[in-house]
mmCIF file of C-alpha atoms in Angstrom:
data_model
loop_
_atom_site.group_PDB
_atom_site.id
_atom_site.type_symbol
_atom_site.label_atom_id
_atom_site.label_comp_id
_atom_site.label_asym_id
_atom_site.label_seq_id
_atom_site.Cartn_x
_atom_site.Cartn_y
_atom_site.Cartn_z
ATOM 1 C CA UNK A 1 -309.340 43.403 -222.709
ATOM 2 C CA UNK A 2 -309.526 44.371 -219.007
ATOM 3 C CA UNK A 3 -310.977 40.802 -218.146
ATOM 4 C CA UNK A 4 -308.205 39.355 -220.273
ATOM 5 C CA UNK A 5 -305.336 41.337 -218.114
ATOM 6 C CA UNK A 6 -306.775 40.703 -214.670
ATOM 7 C CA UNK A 7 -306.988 36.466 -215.934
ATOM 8 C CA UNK A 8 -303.406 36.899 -216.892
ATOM 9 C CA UNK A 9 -302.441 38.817 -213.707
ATOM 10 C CA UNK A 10 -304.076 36.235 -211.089
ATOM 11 C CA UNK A 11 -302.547 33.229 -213.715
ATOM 12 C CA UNK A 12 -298.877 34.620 -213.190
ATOM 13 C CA UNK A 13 -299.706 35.293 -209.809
ATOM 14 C CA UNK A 14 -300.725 31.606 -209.132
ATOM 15 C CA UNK A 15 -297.987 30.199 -211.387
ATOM 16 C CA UNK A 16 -295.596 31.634 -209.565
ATOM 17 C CA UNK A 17 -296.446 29.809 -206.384
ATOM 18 C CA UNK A 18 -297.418 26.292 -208.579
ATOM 19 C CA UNK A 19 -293.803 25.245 -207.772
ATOM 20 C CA UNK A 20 -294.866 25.319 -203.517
ATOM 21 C CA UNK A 21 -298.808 24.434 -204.057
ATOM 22 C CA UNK A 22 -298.907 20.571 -204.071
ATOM 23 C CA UNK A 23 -296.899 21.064 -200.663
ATOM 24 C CA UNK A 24 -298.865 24.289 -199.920
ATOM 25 C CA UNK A 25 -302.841 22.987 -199.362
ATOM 26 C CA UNK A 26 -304.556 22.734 -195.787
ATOM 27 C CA UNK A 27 -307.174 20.086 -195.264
ATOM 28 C CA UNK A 28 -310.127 21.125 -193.252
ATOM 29 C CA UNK A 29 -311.422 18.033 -192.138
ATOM 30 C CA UNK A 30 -314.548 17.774 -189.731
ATOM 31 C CA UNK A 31 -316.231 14.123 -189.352
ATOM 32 C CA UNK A 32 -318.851 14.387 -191.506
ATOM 33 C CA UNK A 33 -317.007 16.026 -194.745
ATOM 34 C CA UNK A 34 -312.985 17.310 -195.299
ATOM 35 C CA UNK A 35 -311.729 20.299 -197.779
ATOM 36 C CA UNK A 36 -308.617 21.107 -199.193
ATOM 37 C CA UNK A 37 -307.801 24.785 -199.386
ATOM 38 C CA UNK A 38 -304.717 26.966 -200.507
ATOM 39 C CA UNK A 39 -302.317 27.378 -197.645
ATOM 40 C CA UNK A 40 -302.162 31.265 -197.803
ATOM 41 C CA UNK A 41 -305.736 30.987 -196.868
ATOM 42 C CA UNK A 42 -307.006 31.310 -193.790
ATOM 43 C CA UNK A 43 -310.148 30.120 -191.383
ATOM 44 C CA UNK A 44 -312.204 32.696 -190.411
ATOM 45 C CA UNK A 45 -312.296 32.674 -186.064
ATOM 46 C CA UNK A 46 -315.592 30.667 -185.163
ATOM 47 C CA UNK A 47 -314.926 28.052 -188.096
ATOM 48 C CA UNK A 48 -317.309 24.855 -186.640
ATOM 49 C CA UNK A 49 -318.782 21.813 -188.532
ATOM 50 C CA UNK A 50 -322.286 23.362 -189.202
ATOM 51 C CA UNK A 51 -320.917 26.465 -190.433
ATOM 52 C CA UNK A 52 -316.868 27.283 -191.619
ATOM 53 C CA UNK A 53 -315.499 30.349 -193.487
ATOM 54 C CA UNK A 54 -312.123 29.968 -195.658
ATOM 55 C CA UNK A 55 -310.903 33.416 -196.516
ATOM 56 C CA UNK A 56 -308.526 34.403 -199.249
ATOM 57 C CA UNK A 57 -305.800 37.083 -198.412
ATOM 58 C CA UNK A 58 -305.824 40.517 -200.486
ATOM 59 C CA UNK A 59 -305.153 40.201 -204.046
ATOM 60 C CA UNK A 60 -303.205 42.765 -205.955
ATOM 61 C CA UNK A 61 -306.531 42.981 -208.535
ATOM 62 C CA UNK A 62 -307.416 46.423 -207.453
ATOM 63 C CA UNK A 63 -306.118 48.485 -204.872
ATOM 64 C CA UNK A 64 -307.136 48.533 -201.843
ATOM 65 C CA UNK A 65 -308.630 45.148 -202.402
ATOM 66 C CA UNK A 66 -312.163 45.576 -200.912
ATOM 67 C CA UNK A 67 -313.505 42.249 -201.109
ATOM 68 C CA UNK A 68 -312.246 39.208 -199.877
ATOM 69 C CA UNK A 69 -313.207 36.434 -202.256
ATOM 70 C CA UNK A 70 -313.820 33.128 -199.512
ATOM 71 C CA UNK A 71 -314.977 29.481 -199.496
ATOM 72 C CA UNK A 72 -317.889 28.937 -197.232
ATOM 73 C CA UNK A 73 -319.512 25.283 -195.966
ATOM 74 C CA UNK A 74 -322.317 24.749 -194.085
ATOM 75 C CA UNK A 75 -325.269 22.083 -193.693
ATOM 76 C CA UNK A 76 -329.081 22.252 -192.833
ATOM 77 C CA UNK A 77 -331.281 19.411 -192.312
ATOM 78 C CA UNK A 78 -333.601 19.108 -195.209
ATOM 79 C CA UNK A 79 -337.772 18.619 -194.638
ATOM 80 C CA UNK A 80 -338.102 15.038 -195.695
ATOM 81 C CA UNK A 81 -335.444 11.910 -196.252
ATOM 82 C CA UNK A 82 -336.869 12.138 -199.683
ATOM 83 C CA UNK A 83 -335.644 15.505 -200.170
ATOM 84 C CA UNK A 84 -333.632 15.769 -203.074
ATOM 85 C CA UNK A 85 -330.629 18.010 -204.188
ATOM 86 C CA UNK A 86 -332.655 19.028 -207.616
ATOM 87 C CA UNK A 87 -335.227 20.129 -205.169
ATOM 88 C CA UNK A 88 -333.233 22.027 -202.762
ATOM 89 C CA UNK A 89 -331.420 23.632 -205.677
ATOM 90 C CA UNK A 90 -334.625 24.749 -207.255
ATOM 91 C CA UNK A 91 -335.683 26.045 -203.806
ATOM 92 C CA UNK A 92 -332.727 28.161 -203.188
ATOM 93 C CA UNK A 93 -333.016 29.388 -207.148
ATOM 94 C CA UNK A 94 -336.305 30.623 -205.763
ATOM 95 C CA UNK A 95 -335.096 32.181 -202.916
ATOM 96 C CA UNK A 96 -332.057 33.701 -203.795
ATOM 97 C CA UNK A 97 -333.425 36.498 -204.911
ATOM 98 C CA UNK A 98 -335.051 37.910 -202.110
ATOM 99 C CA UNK A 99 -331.231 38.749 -200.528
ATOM 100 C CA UNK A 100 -329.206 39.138 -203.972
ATOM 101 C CA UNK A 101 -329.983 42.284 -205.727
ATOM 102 C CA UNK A 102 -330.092 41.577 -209.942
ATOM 103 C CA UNK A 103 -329.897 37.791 -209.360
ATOM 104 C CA UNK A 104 -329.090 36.268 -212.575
ATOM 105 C CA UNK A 105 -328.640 31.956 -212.600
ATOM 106 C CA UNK A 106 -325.610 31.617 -214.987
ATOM 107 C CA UNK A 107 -325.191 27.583 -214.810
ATOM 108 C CA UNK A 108 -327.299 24.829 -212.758
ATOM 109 C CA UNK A 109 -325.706 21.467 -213.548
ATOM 110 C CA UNK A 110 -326.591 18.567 -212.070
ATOM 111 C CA UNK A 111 -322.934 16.527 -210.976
ATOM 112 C CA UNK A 112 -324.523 13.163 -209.512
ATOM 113 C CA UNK A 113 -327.723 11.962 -208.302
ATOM 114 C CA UNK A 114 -327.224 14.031 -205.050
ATOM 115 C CA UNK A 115 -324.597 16.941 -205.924
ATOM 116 C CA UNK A 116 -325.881 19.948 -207.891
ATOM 117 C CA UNK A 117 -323.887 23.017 -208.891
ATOM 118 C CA UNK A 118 -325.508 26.220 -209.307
ATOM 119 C CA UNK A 119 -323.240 29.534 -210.168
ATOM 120 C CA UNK A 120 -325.309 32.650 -209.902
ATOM 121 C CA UNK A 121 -324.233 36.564 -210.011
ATOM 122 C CA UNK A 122 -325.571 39.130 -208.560
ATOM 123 C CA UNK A 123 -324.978 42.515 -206.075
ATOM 124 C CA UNK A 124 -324.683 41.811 -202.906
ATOM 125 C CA UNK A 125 -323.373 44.575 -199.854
ATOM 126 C CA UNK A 126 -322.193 46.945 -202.687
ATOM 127 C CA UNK A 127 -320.653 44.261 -204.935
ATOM 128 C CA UNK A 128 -321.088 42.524 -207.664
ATOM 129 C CA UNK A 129 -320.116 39.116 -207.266
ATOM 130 C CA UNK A 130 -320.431 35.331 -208.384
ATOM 131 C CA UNK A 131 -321.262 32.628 -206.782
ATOM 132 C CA UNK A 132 -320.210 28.730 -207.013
ATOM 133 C CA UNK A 133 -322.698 27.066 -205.243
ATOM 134 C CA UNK A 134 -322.488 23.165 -204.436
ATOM 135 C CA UNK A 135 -325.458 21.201 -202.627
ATOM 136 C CA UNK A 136 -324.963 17.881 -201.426
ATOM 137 C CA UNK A 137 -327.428 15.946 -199.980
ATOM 138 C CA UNK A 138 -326.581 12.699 -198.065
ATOM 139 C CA UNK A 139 -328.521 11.440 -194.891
ATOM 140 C CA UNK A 140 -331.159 13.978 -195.213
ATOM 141 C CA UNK A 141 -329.478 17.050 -194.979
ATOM 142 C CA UNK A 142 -328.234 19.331 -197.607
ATOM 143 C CA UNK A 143 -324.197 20.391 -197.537
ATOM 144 C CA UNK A 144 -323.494 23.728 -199.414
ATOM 145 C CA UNK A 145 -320.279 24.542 -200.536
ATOM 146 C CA UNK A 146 -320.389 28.270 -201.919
ATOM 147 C CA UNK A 147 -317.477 30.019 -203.080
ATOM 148 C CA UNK A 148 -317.537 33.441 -203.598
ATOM 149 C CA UNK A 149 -315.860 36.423 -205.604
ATOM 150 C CA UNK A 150 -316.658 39.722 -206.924
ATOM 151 C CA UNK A 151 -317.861 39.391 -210.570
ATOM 152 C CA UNK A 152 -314.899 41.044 -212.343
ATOM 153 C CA UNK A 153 -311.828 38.800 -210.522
ATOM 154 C CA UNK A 154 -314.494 35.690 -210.475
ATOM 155 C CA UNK A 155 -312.884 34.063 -214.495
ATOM 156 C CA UNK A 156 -309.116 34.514 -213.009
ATOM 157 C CA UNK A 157 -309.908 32.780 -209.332
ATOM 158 C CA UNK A 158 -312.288 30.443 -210.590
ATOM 159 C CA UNK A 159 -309.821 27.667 -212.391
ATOM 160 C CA UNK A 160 -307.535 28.171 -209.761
ATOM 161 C CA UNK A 161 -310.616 27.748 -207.040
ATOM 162 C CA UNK A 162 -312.260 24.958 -208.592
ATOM 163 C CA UNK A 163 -309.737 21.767 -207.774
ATOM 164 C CA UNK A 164 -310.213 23.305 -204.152
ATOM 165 C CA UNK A 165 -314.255 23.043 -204.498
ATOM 166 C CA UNK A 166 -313.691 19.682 -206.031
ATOM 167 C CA UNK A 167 -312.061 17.870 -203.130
ATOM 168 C CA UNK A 168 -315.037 18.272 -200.810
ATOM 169 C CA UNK A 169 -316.142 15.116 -199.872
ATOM 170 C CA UNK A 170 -318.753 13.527 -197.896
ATOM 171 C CA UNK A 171 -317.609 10.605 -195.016
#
């Protein structure tokens, strides 16, 4: 029940501004990939191409809001050209739980021969939160697009969230 009234909280929230949104989004756009975002979010100072923070303001979820739910991108080169997205995402399945405390895979999906999406939970500086993790792999190198909430507000941001996610694309 307490899932169900947070959803409908954040869904009145964000309904409210639907009317301003299509005017309201921000395109981060760097030369080798762009990103819409929700205007009322901001870049976190430092934002470059190899590494960019998008943070959400406060929500009215719980009070004070403690956790500020963000979209992060960044992009590593990968060990071979032949280095695959199923093989990264299997690598950082491995590895993920050597810095997220009760790491738990919910969904790995593969989205196209080079995009996977992997959403994991898990406790992480005091929180439990959720992770939407994207890996794109073009030119060998991998480009992660991770979006991040804690666990309990994660089902109310993440259909608002996801069109956001979804507009990342690779020039």
């Amino acid at each position: 029940m307490k899932k169900l009234f947070i959803s409908l909280f954040i869904f009145i929230g964000f309904t409210a501004n639907a009317s301003s949104l299509t005017d309201s989004i921000k395109v981060l756009d760097f030369k080798p990939y762009k990103i819409d975002y929700p205007s009322s979010w901001r870049l976190k100072a430092g934002c470059a191409v190899n590494e960019c923070s998008i943070l959400s303001p406060a929500d009215t979820l719980s009070w004070p809001d403690g956790y500020t739910e963000s979209i992060n991108l960044t992009f590593n080169p990968l060990p071979s050209a032949s280095y695959t997205a199923d093989q990264y995402a299997t690598y950082s399945i491995g590895y993920l739980p050597k810095v997220v405390k009760n790491f738990k895979v919910i969904e790995k999906k593969k989205l196209k021969s080079n995009v996977i999406r992997v959403t994991y939970s898990g406790e992480k500086d005091t929180h439990k939160q959720t992770w939407r993790q994207y890996y794109y792999v073009k030119s060998s190198k991998v480009y992660i697009v991770t979006f991040s909430a804690e666990t309990s507000k994660y089902p109310a941001y993440q259909p608002f969230i996801e069109p956001f996610l979804n507009s990342f694309t690779l020039k």
